Short mmCIF file of C-alpha atoms in Angstrom, two decimals:
data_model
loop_
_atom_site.label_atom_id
_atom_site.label_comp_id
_atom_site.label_asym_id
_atom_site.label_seq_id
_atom_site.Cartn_x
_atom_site.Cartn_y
_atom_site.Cartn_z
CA UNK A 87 0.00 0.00 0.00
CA UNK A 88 0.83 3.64 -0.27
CA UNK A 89 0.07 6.63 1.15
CA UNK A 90 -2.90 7.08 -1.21
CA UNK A 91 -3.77 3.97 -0.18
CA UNK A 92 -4.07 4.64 3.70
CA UNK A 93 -5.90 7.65 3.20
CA UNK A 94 -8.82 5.80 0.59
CA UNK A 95 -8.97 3.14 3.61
CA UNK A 96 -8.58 5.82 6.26
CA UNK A 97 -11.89 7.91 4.51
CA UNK A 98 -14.03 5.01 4.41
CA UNK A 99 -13.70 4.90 8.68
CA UNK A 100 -13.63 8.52 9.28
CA UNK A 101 -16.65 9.52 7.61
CA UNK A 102 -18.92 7.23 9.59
CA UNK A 103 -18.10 9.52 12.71
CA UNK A 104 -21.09 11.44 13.35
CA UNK A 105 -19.68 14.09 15.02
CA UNK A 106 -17.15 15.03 12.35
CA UNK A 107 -20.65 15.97 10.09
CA UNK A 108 -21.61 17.47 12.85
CA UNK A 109 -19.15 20.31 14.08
CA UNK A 110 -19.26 20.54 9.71
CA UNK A 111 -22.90 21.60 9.74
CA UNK A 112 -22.55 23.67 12.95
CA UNK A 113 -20.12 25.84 11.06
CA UNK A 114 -22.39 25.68 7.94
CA UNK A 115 -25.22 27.21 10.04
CA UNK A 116 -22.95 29.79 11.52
CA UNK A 117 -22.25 31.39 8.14
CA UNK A 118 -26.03 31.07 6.85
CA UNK A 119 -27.31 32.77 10.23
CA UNK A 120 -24.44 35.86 10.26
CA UNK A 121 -24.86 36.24 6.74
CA UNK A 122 -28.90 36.29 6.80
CA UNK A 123 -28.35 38.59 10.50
CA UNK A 124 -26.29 41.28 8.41
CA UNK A 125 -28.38 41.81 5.31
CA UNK A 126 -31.94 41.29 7.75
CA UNK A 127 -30.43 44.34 10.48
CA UNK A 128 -28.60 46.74 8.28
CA UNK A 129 -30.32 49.18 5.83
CA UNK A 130 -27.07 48.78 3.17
CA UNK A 131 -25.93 45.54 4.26
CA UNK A 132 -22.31 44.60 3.41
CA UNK A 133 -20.28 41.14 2.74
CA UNK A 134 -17.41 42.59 4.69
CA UNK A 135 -18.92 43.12 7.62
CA UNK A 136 -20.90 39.42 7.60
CA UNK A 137 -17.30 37.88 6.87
CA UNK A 138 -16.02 39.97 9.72
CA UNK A 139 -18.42 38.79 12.61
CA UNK A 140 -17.75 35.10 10.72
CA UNK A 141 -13.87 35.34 11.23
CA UNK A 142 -14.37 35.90 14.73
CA UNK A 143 -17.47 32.66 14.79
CA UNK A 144 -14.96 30.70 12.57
CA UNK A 145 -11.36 31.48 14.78
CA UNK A 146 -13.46 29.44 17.89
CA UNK A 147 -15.34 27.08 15.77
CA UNK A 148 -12.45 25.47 12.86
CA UNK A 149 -10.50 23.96 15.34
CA UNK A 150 -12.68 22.19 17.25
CA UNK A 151 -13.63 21.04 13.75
CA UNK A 152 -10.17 20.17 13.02
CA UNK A 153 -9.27 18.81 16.03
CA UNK A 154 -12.43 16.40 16.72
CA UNK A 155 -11.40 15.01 12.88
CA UNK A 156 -8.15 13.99 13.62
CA UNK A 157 -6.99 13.69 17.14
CA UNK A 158 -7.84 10.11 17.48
CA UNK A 159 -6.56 9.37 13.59
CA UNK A 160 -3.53 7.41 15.27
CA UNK A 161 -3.80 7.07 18.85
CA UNK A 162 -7.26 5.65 17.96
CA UNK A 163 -5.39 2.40 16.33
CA UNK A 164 -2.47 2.24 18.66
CA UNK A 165 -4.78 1.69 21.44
CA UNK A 166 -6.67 -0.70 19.50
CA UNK A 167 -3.96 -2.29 18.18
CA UNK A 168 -5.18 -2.07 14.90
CA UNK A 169 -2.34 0.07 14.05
CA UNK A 170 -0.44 -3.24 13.51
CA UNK A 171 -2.21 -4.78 10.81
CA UNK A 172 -1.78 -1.30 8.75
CA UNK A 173 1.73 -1.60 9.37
CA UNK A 174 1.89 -5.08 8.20
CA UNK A 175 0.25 -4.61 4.75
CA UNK A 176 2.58 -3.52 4.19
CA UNK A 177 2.91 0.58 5.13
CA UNK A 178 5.60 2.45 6.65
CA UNK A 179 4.78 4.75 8.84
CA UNK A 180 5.12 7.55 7.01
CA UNK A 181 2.37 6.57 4.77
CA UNK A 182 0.52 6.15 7.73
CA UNK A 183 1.07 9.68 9.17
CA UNK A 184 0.95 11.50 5.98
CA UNK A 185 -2.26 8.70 4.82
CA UNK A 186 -4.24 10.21 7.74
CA UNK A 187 -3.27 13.84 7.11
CA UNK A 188 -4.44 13.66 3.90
CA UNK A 189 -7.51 12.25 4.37
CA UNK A 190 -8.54 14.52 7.46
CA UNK A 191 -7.38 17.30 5.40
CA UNK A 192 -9.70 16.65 2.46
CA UNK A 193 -13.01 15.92 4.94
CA UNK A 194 -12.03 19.78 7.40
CA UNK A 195 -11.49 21.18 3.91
CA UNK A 196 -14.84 20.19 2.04
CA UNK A 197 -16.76 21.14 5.22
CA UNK A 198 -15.47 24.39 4.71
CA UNK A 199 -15.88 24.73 1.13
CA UNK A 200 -19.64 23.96 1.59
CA UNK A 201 -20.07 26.52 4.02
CA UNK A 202 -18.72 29.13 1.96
CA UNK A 203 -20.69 27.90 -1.41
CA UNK A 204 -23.70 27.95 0.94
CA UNK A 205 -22.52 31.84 1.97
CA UNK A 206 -21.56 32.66 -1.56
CA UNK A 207 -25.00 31.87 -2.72
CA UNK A 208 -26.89 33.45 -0.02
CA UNK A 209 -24.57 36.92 -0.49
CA UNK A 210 -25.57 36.91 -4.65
CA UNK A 211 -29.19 36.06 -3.18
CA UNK A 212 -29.32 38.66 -0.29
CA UNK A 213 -26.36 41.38 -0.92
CA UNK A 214 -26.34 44.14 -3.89
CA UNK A 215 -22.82 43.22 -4.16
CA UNK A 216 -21.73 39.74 -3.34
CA UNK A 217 -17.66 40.38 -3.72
CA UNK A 218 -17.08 36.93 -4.67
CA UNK A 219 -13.38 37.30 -4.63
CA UNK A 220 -13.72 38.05 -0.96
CA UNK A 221 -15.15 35.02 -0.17
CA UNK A 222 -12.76 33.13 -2.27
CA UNK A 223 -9.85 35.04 -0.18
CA UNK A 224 -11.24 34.12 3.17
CA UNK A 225 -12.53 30.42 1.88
CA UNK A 226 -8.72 29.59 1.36
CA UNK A 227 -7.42 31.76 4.53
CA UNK A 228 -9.80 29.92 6.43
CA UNK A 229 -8.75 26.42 4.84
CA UNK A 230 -5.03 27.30 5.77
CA UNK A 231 -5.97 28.07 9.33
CA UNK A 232 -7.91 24.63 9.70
CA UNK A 233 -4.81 22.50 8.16
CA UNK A 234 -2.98 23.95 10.81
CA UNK A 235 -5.16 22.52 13.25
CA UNK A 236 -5.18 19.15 11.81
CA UNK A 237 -1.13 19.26 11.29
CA UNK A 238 -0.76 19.41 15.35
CA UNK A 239 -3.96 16.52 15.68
CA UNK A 240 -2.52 14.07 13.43
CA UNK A 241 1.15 15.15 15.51
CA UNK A 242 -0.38 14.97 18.60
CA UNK A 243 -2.06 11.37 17.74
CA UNK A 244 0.78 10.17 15.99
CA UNK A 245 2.96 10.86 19.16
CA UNK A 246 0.65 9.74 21.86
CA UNK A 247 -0.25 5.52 22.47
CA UNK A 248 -3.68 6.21 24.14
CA UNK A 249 -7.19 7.73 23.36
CA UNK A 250 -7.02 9.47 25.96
CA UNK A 251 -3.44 11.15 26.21
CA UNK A 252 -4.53 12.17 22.56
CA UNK A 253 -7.29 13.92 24.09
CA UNK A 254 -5.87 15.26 26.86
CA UNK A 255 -3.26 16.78 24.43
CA UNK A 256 -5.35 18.31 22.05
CA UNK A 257 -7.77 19.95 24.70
CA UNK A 258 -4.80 21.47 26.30
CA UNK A 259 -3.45 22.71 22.92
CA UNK A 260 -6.91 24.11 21.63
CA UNK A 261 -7.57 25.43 25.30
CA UNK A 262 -4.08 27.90 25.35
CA UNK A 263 -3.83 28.65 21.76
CA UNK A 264 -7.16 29.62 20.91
CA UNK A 265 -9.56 30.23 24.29
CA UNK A 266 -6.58 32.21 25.92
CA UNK A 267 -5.66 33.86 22.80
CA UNK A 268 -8.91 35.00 21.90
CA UNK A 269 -9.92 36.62 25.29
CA UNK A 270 -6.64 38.24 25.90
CA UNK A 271 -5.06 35.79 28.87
CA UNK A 272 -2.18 34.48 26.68
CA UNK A 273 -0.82 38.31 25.70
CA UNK A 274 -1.33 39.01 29.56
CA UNK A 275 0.65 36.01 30.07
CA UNK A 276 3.04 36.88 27.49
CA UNK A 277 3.76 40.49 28.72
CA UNK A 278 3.73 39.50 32.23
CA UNK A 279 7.13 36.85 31.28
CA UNK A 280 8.69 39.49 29.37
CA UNK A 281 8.13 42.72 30.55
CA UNK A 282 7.53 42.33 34.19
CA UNK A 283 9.63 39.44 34.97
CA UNK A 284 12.52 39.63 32.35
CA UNK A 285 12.53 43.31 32.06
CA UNK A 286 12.79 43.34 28.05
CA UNK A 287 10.42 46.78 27.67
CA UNK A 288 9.27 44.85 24.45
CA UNK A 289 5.70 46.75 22.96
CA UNK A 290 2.33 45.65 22.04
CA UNK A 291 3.22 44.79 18.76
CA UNK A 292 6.33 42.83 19.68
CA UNK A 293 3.54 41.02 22.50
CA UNK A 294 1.57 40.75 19.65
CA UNK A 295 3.67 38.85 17.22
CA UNK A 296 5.06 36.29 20.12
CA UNK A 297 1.49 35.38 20.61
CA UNK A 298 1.38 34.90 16.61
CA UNK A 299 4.23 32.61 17.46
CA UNK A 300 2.28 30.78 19.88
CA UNK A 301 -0.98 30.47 18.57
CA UNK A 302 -2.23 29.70 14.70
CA UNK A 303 -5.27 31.40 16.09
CA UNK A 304 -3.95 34.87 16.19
CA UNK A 305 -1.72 34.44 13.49
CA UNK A 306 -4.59 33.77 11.67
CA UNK A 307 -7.01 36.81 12.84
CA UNK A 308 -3.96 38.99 11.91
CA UNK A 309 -3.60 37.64 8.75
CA UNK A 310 -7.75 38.71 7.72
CA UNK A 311 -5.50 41.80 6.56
CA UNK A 312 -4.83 39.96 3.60
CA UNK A 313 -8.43 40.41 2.69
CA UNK A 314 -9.96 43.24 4.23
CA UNK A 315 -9.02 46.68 3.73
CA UNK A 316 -6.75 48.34 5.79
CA UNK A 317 -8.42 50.39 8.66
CA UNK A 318 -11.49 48.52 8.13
CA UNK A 319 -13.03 47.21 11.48
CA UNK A 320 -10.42 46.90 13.84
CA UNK A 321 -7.31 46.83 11.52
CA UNK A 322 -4.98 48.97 11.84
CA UNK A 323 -3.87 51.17 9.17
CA UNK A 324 -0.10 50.51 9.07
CA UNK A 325 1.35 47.80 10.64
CA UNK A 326 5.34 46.85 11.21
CA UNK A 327 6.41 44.29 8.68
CA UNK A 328 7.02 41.25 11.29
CA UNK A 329 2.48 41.54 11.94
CA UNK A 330 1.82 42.14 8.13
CA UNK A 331 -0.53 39.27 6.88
CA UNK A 332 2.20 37.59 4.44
CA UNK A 333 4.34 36.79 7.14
CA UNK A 334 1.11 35.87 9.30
CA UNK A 335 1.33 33.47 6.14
CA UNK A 336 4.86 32.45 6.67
CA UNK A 337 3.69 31.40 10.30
CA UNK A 338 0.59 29.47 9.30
CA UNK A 339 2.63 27.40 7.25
CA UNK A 340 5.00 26.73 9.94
CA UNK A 341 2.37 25.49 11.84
CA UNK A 342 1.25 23.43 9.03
CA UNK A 343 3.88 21.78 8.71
CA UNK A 344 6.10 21.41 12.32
CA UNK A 345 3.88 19.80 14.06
CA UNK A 346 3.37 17.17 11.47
CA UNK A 347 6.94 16.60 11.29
CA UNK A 348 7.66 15.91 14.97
CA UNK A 349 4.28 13.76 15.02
CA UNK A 350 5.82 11.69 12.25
CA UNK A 351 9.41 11.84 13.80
CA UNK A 352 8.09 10.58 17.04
CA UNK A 353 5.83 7.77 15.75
CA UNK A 354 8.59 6.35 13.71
CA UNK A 355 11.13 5.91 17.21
CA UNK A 356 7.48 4.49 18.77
CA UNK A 357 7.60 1.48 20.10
CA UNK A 358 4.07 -0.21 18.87
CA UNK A 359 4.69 -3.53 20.57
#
């Protein structure tokens, strides 16, 4: 077998899970209620502003999506032991890791791309001007922000030998980088280490980009600059270089594709006996 292969036998398991479809359609029903909400309550309703309030819905709401897809993709089949038979087909594990990613990658993605045909259609129904390109920019920005997600899963599975240390894991990981980033903890926490403890007198922007560092979830709110225009909302109108969206980019990517690396590097030193 092959890593096509793993991830043709992979899809047949994962989309039985019922609660894949379902954090799917939540999201779908997200962007068909802030999209009907804008153009219902504003006399000269806009597609900016409906994307904006679903960027902020969508930065909580992908990587649970992500997450419940893939966490158990590996750990799942170690605890099992199942994980044995795939490796005796045979696959290395490689195919195994990179099987999996693919195939969570491809069910996250689609989920997305229906909710965004389902907004795209409701904005040419309900707006005067739809800005499809807009939607097309934030469709793939929001893609790239999920794959992140499912690049630490499938790392976090792939390094742990239990259902539950996989769990355990991922809650953690979705609990600092995304609850604490979006309500503000993780930049107290951040300023707090540097400022107050180490003395470095960095600024908010400097804070700013660490927690980019830390957390796809603000690198990928900062990176909506991409799409929006600048000053629009809450952006600001000039930003330094090192919190411009491409290298927002640069960091999603990173993500993307670290975390699936040390997953991979840790499954093949496993011991699966």
């Amino acid at each position: 077998m092959s890593t096509v292969a793993v991830a043709r036998k992979d899809f047949l398991d994962v989309r039985r899970a019922k609660i894949v479809w379902f954090v799917g359609v939540l999201y779908a029903l997200f962007m068909t209620l802030l999209v009907f909400v804008e153009q219902s309550t504003d006399s000269a309703p806009s597609v900016l502003d409906a994307l904006w309030n679903l960027t902020a819905a969508g930065a909580m709401i992908i990587p649970l999506i992500a997450l419940v897809t893939a966490y158990l993709a590996i750990a799942g089949e170690r605890e099992s032991g199942s994980i044995k038979y795939v490796l005796s087909i045979p696959n290395s594990r490689r195919d195994v890791v990179l099987g999996k990613f693919v195939t969570r990658t491809a069910v996250v993605s689609a989920s997305i791309v229906v909710a965004f045909v389902v907004g795209i259609l409701l904005a040419i129904l309900w707006y005067p001007d739809p800005q499809l390109d807009i939607f097309g920019q934030m469709a793939a920005l929001t893609i790239l922000y999920a794959l992140t997600y499912v690049a630490v899963a499938i790392g976090i599975s792939a390094s742990t030998a239990s259902r539950s240390r996989a769990m355990g894991a991922s809650i953690a990981f979705f609990f600092v980088t995304n609850v604490l980033s979006l309500f503000g903890p993780l930049q107290l926490a951040i300023d707090y280490l540097a400022n107050d403890l180490l003395g470095l007198e960095i600024s908010v922007n400097q804070i700013v980009f660490l927690q980019s560092l830390i957390s796809p979830t603000t690198a990928y709110v900062n990176s909506t600059g991409l799409v929006f225009p600048d000053g629009f909302n809450t952006i600001p109108m000039e930003l330094p270089w090192f919190l411009q969206g491409e290298t927002m980019l640069v960091i999603l990517v990173a993500w993307l594709v670290v975390p699936l690396a040390l997953g991979l590097w840790r499954f093949e030193r496993a011991d699966l006996g």
